[in-house]
């Protein structure tokens, strides 16, 4: 199998469409026969990153590259950036508004869950410019 590349656009504040990309990738991975544990970890981490784009980052793009050895998901946004990555990595810390929390989001578990489920989490962020998250999952 050669690498399969999928690209998705995430719209800001579109809670109804949130999770569409992670759901599509989950279906693709199942169809391609990836192990259930890999499918689960990719789905959880991608959903968390995707919902963060909706809540915090004015949307953005997701590029997923699937190969037999690795699944790589790159989340690119032009949001406000993350002023303190170390603080954002702490469970329970969130900048979500009360409105977002009222919808059941913004519990401060997004980045910690991404780190827990991805084999690699790389965060590049510039305040006022945006953030790029790169998630890698090794399949062997």
PDB file of N, CA and C in Angstrom, residues 13-16 47 51 54-55 96-107:
ATOM      1  N   UNK A  13     -16.318  27.126  15.221  1.00  0.00           N
ATOM      2  CA  UNK A  13     -17.593  27.109  15.951  1.00  0.00           C
ATOM      3  C   UNK A  13     -18.654  26.200  15.351  1.00  0.00           C
ATOM      4  N   UNK A  14     -18.262  25.269  14.472  1.00  0.00           N
ATOM      5  CA  UNK A  14     -19.226  24.340  13.868  1.00  0.00           C
ATOM      6  C   UNK A  14     -19.257  23.056  14.688  1.00  0.00           C
ATOM      7  N   UNK A  15     -19.974  23.092  15.793  1.00  0.00           N
ATOM      8  CA  UNK A  15     -20.032  21.935  16.674  1.00  0.00           C
ATOM      9  C   UNK A  15     -20.764  20.759  16.034  1.00  0.00           C
ATOM     10  N   UNK A  16     -21.674  21.048  15.106  1.00  0.00           N
ATOM     11  CA  UNK A  16     -22.407  19.958  14.464  1.00  0.00           C
ATOM     12  C   UNK A  16     -21.499  19.153  13.531  1.00  0.00           C
ATOM     13  N   UNK A  47     -10.093  13.315  17.377  1.00  0.00           N
ATOM     14  CA  UNK A  47     -11.313  14.012  17.799  1.00  0.00           C
ATOM     15  C   UNK A  47     -10.968  15.160  18.748  1.00  0.00           C
ATOM     16  N   UNK A  51     -11.820  18.990  17.862  1.00  0.00           N
ATOM     17  CA  UNK A  51     -12.729  19.807  18.668  1.00  0.00           C
ATOM     18  C   UNK A  51     -11.997  21.038  19.198  1.00  0.00           C
ATOM     19  N   UNK A  54     -12.234  23.688  16.650  1.00  0.00           N
ATOM     20  CA  UNK A  54     -13.560  24.305  16.624  1.00  0.00           C
ATOM     21  C   UNK A  54     -13.700  25.296  17.778  1.00  0.00           C
ATOM     22  N   UNK A  55     -13.276  24.897  18.963  1.00  0.00           N
ATOM     23  CA  UNK A  55     -13.458  25.716  20.165  1.00  0.00           C
ATOM     24  C   UNK A  55     -12.509  26.907  20.203  1.00  0.00           C
ATOM     25  N   UNK A  96     -11.702  27.637  27.483  1.00  0.00           N
ATOM     26  CA  UNK A  96     -13.036  27.578  26.871  1.00  0.00           C
ATOM     27  C   UNK A  96     -13.994  28.531  27.588  1.00  0.00           C
ATOM     28  N   UNK A  97     -14.881  29.118  26.809  1.00  0.00           N
ATOM     29  CA  UNK A  97     -15.878  30.033  27.365  1.00  0.00           C
ATOM     30  C   UNK A  97     -16.956  29.248  28.124  1.00  0.00           C
ATOM     31  N   UNK A  98     -17.725  29.962  28.903  1.00  0.00           N
ATOM     32  CA  UNK A  98     -18.840  29.332  29.621  1.00  0.00           C
ATOM     33  C   UNK A  98     -19.857  28.756  28.629  1.00  0.00           C
ATOM     34  N   UNK A  99     -20.053  29.430  27.513  1.00  0.00           N
ATOM     35  CA  UNK A  99     -20.975  28.941  26.486  1.00  0.00           C
ATOM     36  C   UNK A  99     -20.518  27.572  25.964  1.00  0.00           C
ATOM     37  N   UNK A 100     -19.227  27.443  25.670  1.00  0.00           N
ATOM     38  CA  UNK A 100     -18.667  26.178  25.182  1.00  0.00           C
ATOM     39  C   UNK A 100     -18.777  25.107  26.263  1.00  0.00           C
ATOM     40  N   UNK A 101     -18.492  25.471  27.495  1.00  0.00           N
ATOM     41  CA  UNK A 101     -18.604  24.505  28.603  1.00  0.00           C
ATOM     42  C   UNK A 101     -20.050  24.042  28.773  1.00  0.00           C
ATOM     43  N   UNK A 102     -20.982  24.954  28.531  1.00  0.00           N
ATOM     44  CA  UNK A 102     -22.399  24.615  28.612  1.00  0.00           C
ATOM     45  C   UNK A 102     -22.819  23.592  27.560  1.00  0.00           C
ATOM     46  N   UNK A 103     -22.046  23.516  26.474  1.00  0.00           N
ATOM     47  CA  UNK A 103     -22.310  22.524  25.428  1.00  0.00           C
ATOM     48  C   UNK A 103     -21.651  21.176  25.746  1.00  0.00           C
ATOM     49  N   UNK A 104     -20.904  21.120  26.852  1.00  0.00           N
ATOM     50  CA  UNK A 104     -20.266  19.868  27.256  1.00  0.00           C
ATOM     51  C   UNK A 104     -18.823  19.736  26.809  1.00  0.00           C
ATOM     52  N   UNK A 105     -18.229  20.820  26.336  1.00  0.00           N
ATOM     53  CA  UNK A 105     -16.838  20.813  25.886  1.00  0.00           C
ATOM     54  C   UNK A 105     -16.008  21.694  26.810  1.00  0.00           C
ATOM     55  N   UNK A 106     -14.699  21.706  26.576  1.00  0.00           N
ATOM     56  CA  UNK A 106     -13.833  22.632  27.303  1.00  0.00           C
ATOM     57  C   UNK A 106     -13.451  22.191  28.695  1.00  0.00           C
ATOM     58  N   UNK A 107     -13.354  20.877  28.922  1.00  0.00           N
ATOM     59  CA  UNK A 107     -13.000  20.362  30.246  1.00  0.00           C
ATOM     60  C   UNK A 107     -11.494  20.390  30.510  1.00  0.00           C
TER      61      UNK A 107
END
